[in-house]
Amino acid sequence: MFRFASEFASVKFRSLSGYRLVSLQPAAAARRDAIALSPNCPPVKFSEEVMRRPETVHHKTVTSQQSRPPAATECRERSGRDNKSDDSGYEKSDLSPQHSPSTSQQRPNQDPPLTASNGGSTSQSVAEKTGDGDSDNDCPARVSTKVSSKTTSEGTSSPLISITAPQDDIEMGGDQVGELETNDPDNTRPQISPHSLGSPSSLPRIDKSDLNPVMTLKGNSYSAVKLGKGEFGEVSLMQSRSDGTLMAVKRLTKLRNPCRAEDAFTRETQAMDAVSSSKAFPKFLGTVDRYSFAMESIGNLDKRTSWSAYQMFKKRSNQMKSLDWLKVASDVTKGLMDMHEAGWTHNDLHSDNVMVCRDPENQSTGWEGKIIDLGYAYRIDNPPPPQQLTAKQKKKHFKDCAQLAPEIIEGTSCYNVQSDVYSLGVLFQDIAAESRRLSCLKALGKRCANKTPHMRPALDEVLQELSLMHYERLTQPRKNGPLANLFRSLKNRIRA
Ligand SMILES: Nc1ncnc2c1ncn2[C@@H]1O[C@H](COP(=O)(O)OP(=O)(O)OP(=O)(O)O)[C@@H](O)[C@H]1O
């Protein structure tokens, strides 16, 4: 959701069927693992071993997690969302259509009035109050962190995160307002997002003091286990002290404009909560602090069984068969249907925002697909206004952000259900590019990614077709299996 061109030292493009992925190398500083030595960490040396306190270690081995191939995410920055040199700095507003410098400052608030249920305060009104909200004074003072220890009820001493000094990587809750480096080749500025949903106070809350980072020992030092990192958010593995539950805690980082960050944070958490009952999303567990929330951790860390679809493409391991991919395509389609039914659009669906995993309890079962990163989600009834891009920006979007529907890039439509279907179609084509046996999925993907929105199929129709493909794949004999090849060669010999 958050993208900063400046975060990356190099950018290279990779094309996956219609979707061009950009592989970005995070700057060294950004990649640096947190060294999070708790005063109470045991002096155990297990390289790459996930360590927490000995009494609560649940997961032992974790292969080094690939840093998220920033890959799939780039279009936002290239879409003129890379306008980080402006003062807004709120990356999530990037997903809001952008305006040229001239228009962005004059744009009237086009939003429908917000309801009481969503808090009724908009980031625009905040910005108006605060003069675009760029100053640190616009929002409550920064928090900062330090690690102290406390004795638990079991009499053991546990690291305790208290908020007192600038936060380090293992701790949540600090904002890093002002860290934005800017890179604004197009000299456009994100508009102020007027779509805040208000305070997420109605959401479940997780007591921060109940969370401990899960640690791993690398070399001589401990560092927090990172599940992944996006451009503006990072996801760490945490464990509840009270019941041992493992959870993925996503913290927004590199925030320049705290008010906008809160707007985005609120939307993401509200959307996560709205789809929490859907199996196709990680379960939302609760907000932790202003910029962190906890969700179900996807996959089995011991056996490293979750990757983004993009990472799986890159592995080229043939680990997933065409039937598995069809299952993932169905899961994502169902998830998108659930999300639309809950009143939200995703707006950022691509292969790096789809996780593929096996059921941790039963490795013999097939693969599942889960949709992540709701940082660009908007209420269907309250989308941001269409983005007005310059000709140059449009060209870039068409080239690099193939998952974005053309009407979104052209600025002729707001994000909507059909633009999500378009992104789904591009995802299907990316998946089909991975397997020769998925030409039917490719054809379906092309229909979903029809340039004309009303020609795109409805999601229930897509789901039916996927079920049919699945069924046919199960019932038809393989055309290229060893037996089929033998049979074919025998036939050829007989003919000769
Ligand atoms: N629930 C989860 N369980 C395990 N890993 C996760 C989970 N959520 C996210 N991740 C990992 O963290 C990475 C970053 O998450 P996410 O895409 O939400 O961050 P982001 O900052 O919004 O990224 P982006 O650059 O796309 O904006 C993901 O690619 C994935 O590898």
Coordinates of C-alpha atoms and ligand atoms in Angstrom, one line a residue:
M1 CA 0.0 0.0 0.0
F2 CA 2.7 2.4 0.8
R3 CA 5.3 3.0 -1.7
F4 CA 8.4 5.1 -1.8
A5 CA 10.6 5.1 -4.8
S6 CA 13.3 6.5 -2.6
E7 CA 13.2 3.4 -0.4
F8 CA 14.8 1.5 -3.2
A9 CA 18.2 1.4 -4.5
S10 CA 17.4 -0.1 -7.8
V11 CA 14.4 -0.9 -9.8
K12 CA 14.1 -3.6 -12.4
F13 CA 11.2 -4.7 -14.3
R14 CA 9.8 -8.1 -14.8
S15 CA 6.9 -9.0 -16.8
L16 CA 4.4 -11.6 -15.8
S17 CA 2.0 -11.9 -18.6
G18 CA 0.0 -8.7 -18.6
Y19 CA 1.3 -7.6 -15.2
R20 CA 4.7 -6.0 -15.0
L21 CA 6.3 -6.5 -11.8
V22 CA 9.1 -4.3 -10.7
S23 CA 11.7 -5.8 -8.5
L24 CA 12.9 -3.1 -6.2
Q25 CA 15.9 -3.5 -3.9
P26 CA 15.2 -1.9 -0.6
A27 CA 17.9 0.3 0.6
A28 CA 20.3 -1.4 3.0
A29 CA 19.1 0.6 5.9
A30 CA 15.6 -0.3 5.3
R31 CA 16.5 -4.0 5.0
R32 CA 18.4 -4.1 8.2
D33 CA 17.0 -6.5 10.6
A34 CA 16.1 -5.2 13.9
I35 CA 18.5 -6.2 16.6
A36 CA 16.2 -6.7 19.5
L37 CA 18.2 -8.1 22.3
S38 CA 16.1 -8.2 25.3
P39 CA 17.9 -8.0 28.6
N40 CA 16.2 -11.3 29.3
C41 CA 17.1 -13.1 26.1
P42 CA 18.6 -16.4 26.9
P43 CA 22.2 -16.9 25.7
V44 CA 21.2 -19.6 23.2
K45 CA 22.8 -19.7 19.8
F46 CA 20.7 -21.3 17.2
S47 CA 21.3 -19.7 13.9
E48 CA 18.1 -18.7 12.2
E49 CA 16.2 -20.2 15.0
V50 CA 13.1 -18.4 16.1
M51 CA 13.6 -17.5 19.6
R52 CA 11.4 -16.0 22.1
R53 CA 11.6 -16.7 25.8
P54 CA 12.3 -20.3 26.2
E55 CA 9.0 -21.0 27.9
T56 CA 7.1 -19.7 25.0
V57 CA 9.0 -20.7 22.0
H58 CA 6.6 -22.4 19.6
H59 CA 8.4 -22.1 16.4
K60 CA 11.8 -23.2 15.9
T61 CA 13.1 -22.9 12.4
V62 CA 12.3 -20.1 10.1
T63 CA 14.1 -19.8 6.9
S64 CA 15.1 -16.3 6.2
Q65 CA 12.0 -14.7 4.8
Q66 CA 12.4 -13.2 1.5
S67 CA 11.9 -9.5 1.7
R68 CA 8.8 -8.8 -0.1
P69 CA 9.5 -8.5 -3.7
P70 CA 8.5 -4.9 -3.8
A71 CA 7.7 -6.0 -7.1
A72 CA 4.1 -5.9 -7.5
T73 CA 3.6 -2.7 -5.8
E74 CA 5.3 -0.3 -7.8
C75 CA 2.6 1.1 -9.9
R76 CA 1.5 3.2 -7.0
E77 CA 4.6 5.0 -6.9
R78 CA 5.0 5.1 -10.6
S79 CA 1.5 6.2 -10.9
G80 CA 2.3 9.5 -9.7
R81 CA 2.0 8.1 -6.3
D82 CA 5.7 8.5 -6.2
N83 CA 5.2 12.0 -5.4
K84 CA 6.8 11.8 -2.1
S85 CA 8.4 15.1 -2.3
D86 CA 5.3 16.9 -1.4
D87 CA 4.3 17.6 2.0
S88 CA 1.5 15.2 2.3
G89 CA 3.6 12.2 2.7
Y90 CA 0.8 10.0 3.4
E91 CA 1.4 7.2 1.2
K92 CA -1.9 5.5 1.4
S93 CA -3.4 8.6 -0.1
D94 CA -1.5 7.5 -3.1
L95 CA -4.2 5.2 -3.8
S96 CA -6.4 8.2 -3.9
P97 CA -6.4 9.5 -7.3
Q98 CA -3.8 12.1 -7.7
H99 CA -4.1 15.6 -8.9
S100 CA -1.7 17.8 -10.6
P101 CA -0.1 20.3 -8.3
S102 CA -2.6 22.9 -9.5
T103 CA -5.7 20.9 -9.1
S104 CA -4.8 19.1 -5.9
Q105 CA -4.8 22.2 -3.9
Q106 CA -8.1 23.5 -5.2
R107 CA -10.0 20.3 -5.3
P108 CA -13.3 20.7 -3.4
N109 CA -14.4 17.9 -1.1
Q110 CA -16.4 15.7 -3.3
D111 CA -17.2 13.2 -0.7
P112 CA -20.6 12.2 0.5
P113 CA -21.1 13.1 4.2
L114 CA -19.7 10.6 6.5
T115 CA -22.0 8.7 8.8
A116 CA -21.7 8.7 12.5
S117 CA -20.7 5.1 12.4
N118 CA -17.6 6.0 10.6
G119 CA -16.6 8.7 12.9
G120 CA -17.6 11.6 10.8
S121 CA -14.2 13.2 10.7
T122 CA -12.3 13.3 7.5
S123 CA -8.7 13.7 6.9
Q124 CA -9.5 16.6 4.8
S125 CA -11.1 18.3 7.7
V126 CA -8.1 17.4 9.8
A127 CA -5.8 18.8 7.2
E128 CA -7.9 22.0 7.0
K129 CA -7.6 22.3 10.7
T130 CA -3.9 21.7 10.6
G131 CA -2.7 23.3 7.5
D132 CA -2.2 20.1 5.5
G133 CA -1.1 18.3 8.5
D134 CA 2.5 18.0 7.7
S135 CA 3.9 19.3 10.8
D136 CA 4.6 17.0 13.7
N137 CA 2.4 19.2 15.7
D138 CA -0.6 18.3 13.7
C139 CA -1.1 15.2 15.6
P140 CA -0.5 14.0 19.0
A141 CA 3.1 13.9 20.0
R142 CA 5.3 11.1 18.8
V143 CA 5.7 8.2 21.0
S144 CA 8.9 6.4 21.5
T145 CA 9.9 3.2 23.0
K146 CA 12.3 1.4 25.3
V147 CA 12.5 -2.1 26.5
S148 CA 12.2 -2.7 30.2
S149 CA 11.4 -5.9 32.0
K150 CA 8.6 -7.0 34.3
T151 CA 7.9 -10.0 36.3
T152 CA 5.0 -12.0 35.0
S153 CA 2.4 -13.8 37.1
E154 CA 4.4 -17.0 36.5
G155 CA 7.3 -15.3 38.2
T156 CA 9.4 -15.1 35.0
S157 CA 10.8 -11.9 33.8
S158 CA 9.6 -10.8 30.4
P159 CA 10.7 -8.0 28.2
L160 CA 8.1 -5.3 28.3
I161 CA 7.7 -2.7 25.7
S162 CA 7.1 0.7 27.1
I163 CA 6.6 3.7 25.1
T164 CA 9.2 6.3 26.1
A165 CA 11.8 6.8 23.4
P166 CA 12.1 6.5 19.6
Q167 CA 11.0 3.1 18.6
D168 CA 13.2 0.5 17.2
D169 CA 12.3 -2.2 14.8
I170 CA 11.0 -4.7 17.2
E171 CA 8.6 -2.5 18.9
M172 CA 5.3 -1.1 17.8
G173 CA 3.7 2.1 18.3
G174 CA 6.1 4.7 17.4
D175 CA 5.5 6.6 14.3
Q176 CA 8.4 7.6 12.1
V177 CA 6.9 10.8 11.0
G178 CA 9.3 12.8 9.0
E179 CA 11.4 10.0 7.8
L180 CA 10.1 10.3 4.3
E181 CA 12.7 10.7 1.7
T182 CA 11.3 12.2 -1.4
N183 CA 11.4 11.2 -4.9
D184 CA 9.0 13.1 -7.1
P185 CA 10.0 12.8 -10.7
D186 CA 6.6 13.8 -11.9
N187 CA 6.2 16.6 -9.5
T188 CA 2.7 15.8 -8.6
R189 CA 1.3 15.6 -5.2
P190 CA -1.1 13.2 -3.7
Q191 CA -4.3 14.9 -2.7
I192 CA -5.4 15.0 0.8
S193 CA -7.5 11.9 1.3
P194 CA -10.9 12.9 2.4
H195 CA -12.0 9.4 3.2
S196 CA -11.2 8.9 6.8
L197 CA -13.6 6.7 8.5
G198 CA -12.9 8.1 11.9
S199 CA -11.5 6.5 14.9
P200 CA -11.2 2.7 14.9
S201 CA -12.3 2.7 18.5
S202 CA -15.1 0.3 17.8
L203 CA -12.6 -2.3 16.7
P204 CA -11.2 -5.0 19.0
R205 CA -8.0 -3.9 20.7
I206 CA -4.9 -5.9 21.7
D207 CA -3.1 -4.9 24.8
K208 CA 0.3 -3.9 23.6
S209 CA 1.9 -5.0 26.9
D210 CA 0.6 -8.5 26.2
L211 CA 2.7 -8.8 23.1
N212 CA 6.3 -10.0 22.8
P213 CA 8.2 -10.0 19.5
V214 CA 9.3 -13.5 18.5
M215 CA 13.0 -13.4 18.2
T216 CA 15.5 -15.1 16.0
L217 CA 19.2 -15.4 16.6
K218 CA 21.3 -14.4 13.7
G219 CA 25.0 -14.6 14.3
N220 CA 25.5 -13.2 17.7
S221 CA 22.4 -11.1 18.0
Y222 CA 18.7 -11.5 18.3
S223 CA 16.4 -9.9 15.9
A224 CA 12.7 -9.8 15.6
V225 CA 11.1 -12.2 13.1
K226 CA 9.9 -10.2 10.2
L227 CA 7.2 -11.8 8.1
G228 CA 7.4 -9.3 5.4
K229 CA 7.9 -5.7 4.6
G230 CA 6.1 -3.4 2.2
E231 CA 7.2 0.0 1.3
F232 CA 5.5 1.7 4.2
G233 CA 4.5 -1.1 6.5
E234 CA 6.3 -4.0 8.0
V235 CA 4.9 -7.2 9.5
S236 CA 6.5 -8.8 12.5
L237 CA 5.7 -12.0 14.3
M238 CA 4.5 -11.4 17.8
Q239 CA 3.2 -13.7 20.5
S240 CA 0.7 -13.1 23.2
R241 CA 2.2 -13.4 26.7
S242 CA -1.0 -14.5 28.2
D243 CA -2.1 -17.3 25.8
G244 CA 0.8 -17.8 23.5
T245 CA -1.1 -16.9 20.4
L246 CA 1.1 -16.0 17.5
M247 CA 0.1 -13.1 15.4
A248 CA 1.3 -11.0 12.6
V249 CA 1.5 -7.4 13.6
K250 CA 1.6 -4.9 10.8
R251 CA 3.1 -1.5 11.7
L252 CA 2.9 1.5 9.4
T253 CA 6.4 3.0 9.1
K254 CA 7.9 5.9 7.3
L255 CA 5.0 8.1 7.8
R256 CA 5.4 11.7 7.0
N257 CA 1.9 12.9 7.7
P258 CA 0.5 11.4 10.8
C259 CA -3.1 12.5 10.1
R260 CA -3.1 10.8 6.7
A261 CA -1.5 7.8 8.2
E262 CA -4.3 7.6 10.7
D263 CA -6.8 7.9 7.8
A264 CA -5.2 5.0 6.0
F265 CA -4.7 3.0 9.2
T266 CA -8.4 3.4 10.0
R267 CA -9.5 2.3 6.6
E268 CA -7.2 -0.7 6.6
T269 CA -8.3 -1.9 10.0
Q270 CA -12.0 -1.2 9.3
A271 CA -11.7 -3.2 6.1
M272 CA -9.8 -6.0 7.8
D273 CA -12.5 -6.2 10.4
A274 CA -15.3 -6.2 7.8
V275 CA -13.8 -9.2 6.0
S276 CA -12.5 -11.0 9.1
S277 CA -15.1 -13.8 8.9
S278 CA -14.0 -14.7 5.3
K279 CA -11.5 -17.5 5.1
A280 CA -9.8 -15.7 2.2
F281 CA -8.3 -13.1 4.5
P282 CA -6.1 -13.3 7.6
K283 CA -8.3 -12.9 10.6
F284 CA -8.2 -9.5 12.1
L285 CA -7.3 -9.6 15.7
G286 CA -7.3 -6.0 16.8
T287 CA -5.6 -2.7 16.8
V288 CA -2.5 -2.4 18.9
D289 CA -1.7 1.2 18.8
R290 CA -2.0 4.2 16.5
Y291 CA -0.1 2.6 13.7
S292 CA -0.1 -1.1 14.4
F293 CA -2.7 -3.8 14.2
A294 CA -2.6 -7.6 14.7
M295 CA -3.9 -10.3 12.4
E296 CA -3.6 -14.0 12.0
S297 CA -0.2 -15.1 10.9
I298 CA -0.5 -16.9 7.6
G299 CA 1.3 -20.2 7.1
N300 CA 3.3 -22.4 9.2
L301 CA 6.6 -20.8 10.2
D302 CA 8.3 -24.0 11.2
K303 CA 8.0 -25.3 7.7
R304 CA 7.9 -22.0 5.9
T305 CA 4.7 -22.7 4.1
S306 CA 3.5 -19.4 3.0
W307 CA 4.6 -17.2 0.2
S308 CA 3.1 -14.5 -1.8
A309 CA 2.0 -15.8 -5.2
Y310 CA 4.7 -13.6 -6.7
Q311 CA 7.3 -15.2 -4.5
M312 CA 6.0 -18.6 -5.6
F313 CA 6.3 -17.6 -9.2
K314 CA 9.9 -16.6 -8.6
K315 CA 10.8 -19.8 -6.9
R316 CA 9.9 -21.7 -10.0
S317 CA 9.8 -24.8 -7.8
N318 CA 6.8 -26.5 -9.4
Q319 CA 5.7 -27.0 -5.9
M320 CA 2.2 -25.9 -6.8
K321 CA 0.4 -27.8 -9.5
S322 CA -2.3 -26.4 -11.8
L323 CA -5.0 -27.7 -9.5
D324 CA -3.5 -25.9 -6.6
W325 CA -3.4 -22.7 -8.6
L326 CA -7.0 -23.2 -9.5
K327 CA -7.9 -23.5 -5.9
V328 CA -6.0 -20.3 -5.1
A329 CA -7.8 -18.5 -7.9
S330 CA -11.1 -19.7 -6.4
D331 CA -10.2 -18.6 -2.9
V332 CA -9.2 -15.2 -4.1
T333 CA -12.4 -14.9 -6.1
K334 CA -14.5 -15.9 -3.1
G335 CA -12.5 -13.5 -0.9
L336 CA -13.2 -10.7 -3.3
M337 CA -16.9 -11.5 -3.4
D338 CA -16.9 -11.5 0.4
M339 CA -15.2 -8.2 0.5
H340 CA -17.6 -6.7 -2.0
E341 CA -20.5 -8.1 0.0
A342 CA -19.1 -6.5 3.1
G343 CA -19.2 -3.2 1.2
W344 CA -15.5 -2.7 0.4
T345 CA -13.3 -2.8 -2.7
H346 CA -9.7 -3.9 -2.5
N347 CA -8.2 -1.8 -5.3
D348 CA -4.7 -3.3 -5.0
L349 CA -5.1 -6.9 -5.9
H350 CA -2.0 -8.4 -7.5
S351 CA 0.2 -11.4 -7.1
D352 CA 2.2 -9.9 -4.3
N353 CA -0.9 -9.3 -2.3
V354 CA -2.1 -12.8 -2.5
M355 CA -0.5 -15.3 -0.1
V356 CA -0.4 -19.0 -0.9
C357 CA -0.1 -21.4 2.0
R358 CA -0.8 -24.9 3.1
D359 CA -3.0 -25.7 6.0
P360 CA -0.6 -25.7 8.9
E361 CA -2.5 -28.4 10.6
N362 CA -2.6 -30.7 7.7
Q363 CA 0.2 -30.5 5.2
S364 CA -1.4 -33.2 3.0
T365 CA -4.2 -30.8 2.1
G366 CA -3.9 -28.5 -0.8
W367 CA -2.9 -24.9 -1.0
E368 CA -5.0 -22.0 0.0
G369 CA -5.0 -18.4 -1.3
K370 CA -5.4 -15.4 1.1
I371 CA -5.7 -11.8 0.2
I372 CA -3.6 -9.4 2.2
D373 CA -2.8 -5.7 2.2
L374 CA -6.1 -3.8 2.5
G375 CA -4.2 -0.6 2.6
Y376 CA -6.0 0.7 -0.5
A377 CA -9.4 -0.6 0.4
Y378 CA -12.3 1.8 0.3
R379 CA -15.9 1.6 1.0
I380 CA -17.8 0.9 -2.2
D381 CA -20.1 3.8 -1.3
N382 CA -17.3 6.2 -0.6
P383 CA -14.5 5.7 -3.1
P384 CA -11.9 8.4 -3.7
P385 CA -12.6 10.5 -6.8
P386 CA -11.0 9.5 -10.0
Q387 CA -7.4 10.3 -10.3
Q388 CA -6.4 12.9 -12.9
L389 CA -3.1 11.9 -14.3
T390 CA -0.9 13.6 -16.8
A391 CA -0.3 11.9 -20.1
K392 CA 3.1 10.9 -18.9
Q393 CA 1.8 9.4 -15.8
K394 CA -0.9 7.5 -17.7
K395 CA 1.7 6.1 -19.9
K396 CA 3.7 4.9 -16.9
H397 CA 0.6 3.4 -15.4
F398 CA -0.3 1.5 -18.5
K399 CA 3.2 0.2 -18.8
D400 CA 3.9 -0.7 -15.2
C401 CA 0.6 -1.1 -13.4
A402 CA -1.1 -3.6 -15.6
Q403 CA -3.4 -4.7 -12.8
L404 CA -5.1 -1.3 -12.7
A405 CA -8.2 -1.1 -14.8
P406 CA -7.8 1.3 -17.8
E407 CA -10.7 3.4 -16.6
I408 CA -8.9 4.0 -13.3
I409 CA -5.8 5.1 -15.1
E410 CA -7.7 7.2 -17.5
G411 CA -9.5 8.9 -14.6
T412 CA -13.0 8.2 -16.1
S413 CA -14.1 6.0 -13.1
C414 CA -13.7 5.6 -9.4
Y415 CA -12.4 2.4 -8.0
N416 CA -15.3 0.0 -8.0
V417 CA -16.3 -3.7 -8.0
Q418 CA -15.6 -4.0 -11.7
S419 CA -12.1 -2.5 -11.4
D420 CA -11.4 -5.2 -8.8
V421 CA -12.6 -7.8 -11.4
Y422 CA -10.1 -6.4 -13.8
S423 CA -7.3 -6.8 -11.3
L424 CA -8.4 -10.4 -10.7
G425 CA -8.3 -11.0 -14.4
V426 CA -4.7 -9.8 -14.5
L427 CA -3.9 -12.0 -11.6
F428 CA -5.4 -15.0 -13.4
Q429 CA -3.3 -14.3 -16.4
D430 CA -0.2 -14.1 -14.2
I431 CA -1.0 -17.4 -12.6
A432 CA -1.7 -19.0 -16.0
A433 CA 1.7 -17.8 -17.2
E434 CA 3.2 -20.1 -14.6
S435 CA 1.5 -23.3 -15.9
R436 CA 1.1 -24.5 -19.4
R437 CA -2.0 -26.4 -18.3
L438 CA -4.0 -23.3 -17.3
S439 CA -4.9 -21.9 -20.7
C440 CA -8.5 -22.0 -19.6
L441 CA -7.6 -19.7 -16.6
K442 CA -5.8 -17.4 -19.0
A443 CA -8.9 -17.1 -21.2
L444 CA -11.1 -16.4 -18.1
G445 CA -8.5 -13.8 -17.0
K446 CA -8.7 -12.1 -20.3
R447 CA -12.5 -11.9 -20.0
C448 CA -12.2 -10.4 -16.5
A449 CA -9.7 -7.9 -17.8
N450 CA -11.9 -6.7 -20.6
K451 CA -11.2 -3.1 -21.3
T452 CA -14.9 -2.4 -21.2
P453 CA -16.1 -2.6 -17.5
H454 CA -19.6 -3.8 -18.2
M455 CA -18.2 -6.7 -20.3
R456 CA -16.4 -8.1 -17.3
P457 CA -18.1 -11.1 -15.8
A458 CA -19.7 -11.0 -12.4
L459 CA -17.7 -12.8 -9.7
D460 CA -20.2 -15.5 -9.1
E461 CA -20.0 -16.4 -12.7
V462 CA -16.2 -16.4 -12.5
L463 CA -16.4 -18.7 -9.5
Q464 CA -18.7 -21.1 -11.3
E465 CA -16.3 -21.3 -14.2
L466 CA -13.4 -21.9 -11.9
S467 CA -15.3 -24.8 -10.3
L468 CA -15.9 -26.3 -13.7
M469 CA -12.3 -26.0 -14.6
H470 CA -11.4 -27.7 -11.3
Y471 CA -13.8 -30.5 -11.9
E472 CA -12.6 -31.0 -15.5
R473 CA -9.0 -31.1 -14.4
L474 CA -9.9 -33.7 -11.8
T475 CA -11.8 -35.9 -14.1
Q476 CA -9.8 -35.6 -17.3
P477 CA -6.8 -37.9 -17.8
R478 CA -3.5 -36.1 -18.1
K479 CA -2.5 -35.5 -21.7
N480 CA 1.2 -35.3 -20.9
G481 CA 1.7 -37.9 -18.2
P482 CA 4.3 -40.7 -18.7
L483 CA 1.6 -43.2 -19.6
A484 CA 0.1 -40.8 -22.1
N485 CA 3.5 -40.2 -23.7
L486 CA 4.2 -43.9 -23.9
F487 CA 0.9 -44.5 -25.5
R488 CA 1.5 -41.7 -28.0
S489 CA 4.9 -43.0 -29.0
L490 CA 3.5 -46.5 -29.4
K491 CA 0.7 -45.1 -31.6
N492 CA 3.3 -43.2 -33.7
R493 CA 5.4 -46.4 -34.2
I494 CA 2.4 -48.4 -35.3
R495 CA 1.5 -45.6 -37.7
A496 CA 5.1 -45.6 -39.1
Ligands
LIG1 N1 -1.0 -12.0 8.0 C1 0.2 -12.2 7.5 N2 0.9 -13.4 7.8 C2 2.1 -13.6 7.3 N3 2.8 -12.7 6.5 C3 2.2 -11.6 6.2 C4 0.9 -11.3 6.7 N4 0.5 -10.0 6.2 C5 1.5 -9.6 5.5 N5 2.6 -10.5 5.5 C6 3.9 -10.4 4.8 O1 4.3 -9.0 4.9 C7 4.4 -8.4 3.6 C8 4.0 -7.0 3.6 O2 2.7 -6.9 4.0 P1 1.7 -5.8 3.3 O3 1.6 -6.1 1.8 O4 0.4 -5.8 4.0 O5 2.6 -4.5 3.5 P2 2.5 -3.1 2.8 O6 3.4 -2.2 3.4 O7 1.1 -2.7 2.7 O8 3.0 -3.5 1.4 P3 2.9 -2.7 0.1 O9 4.3 -2.3 -0.3 O10 2.3 -3.6 -0.9 O11 2.2 -1.5 0.3 C9 3.6 -9.3 2.7 O12 4.1 -9.3 1.4 C10 3.7 -10.7 3.3 O13 4.9 -11.3 2.9

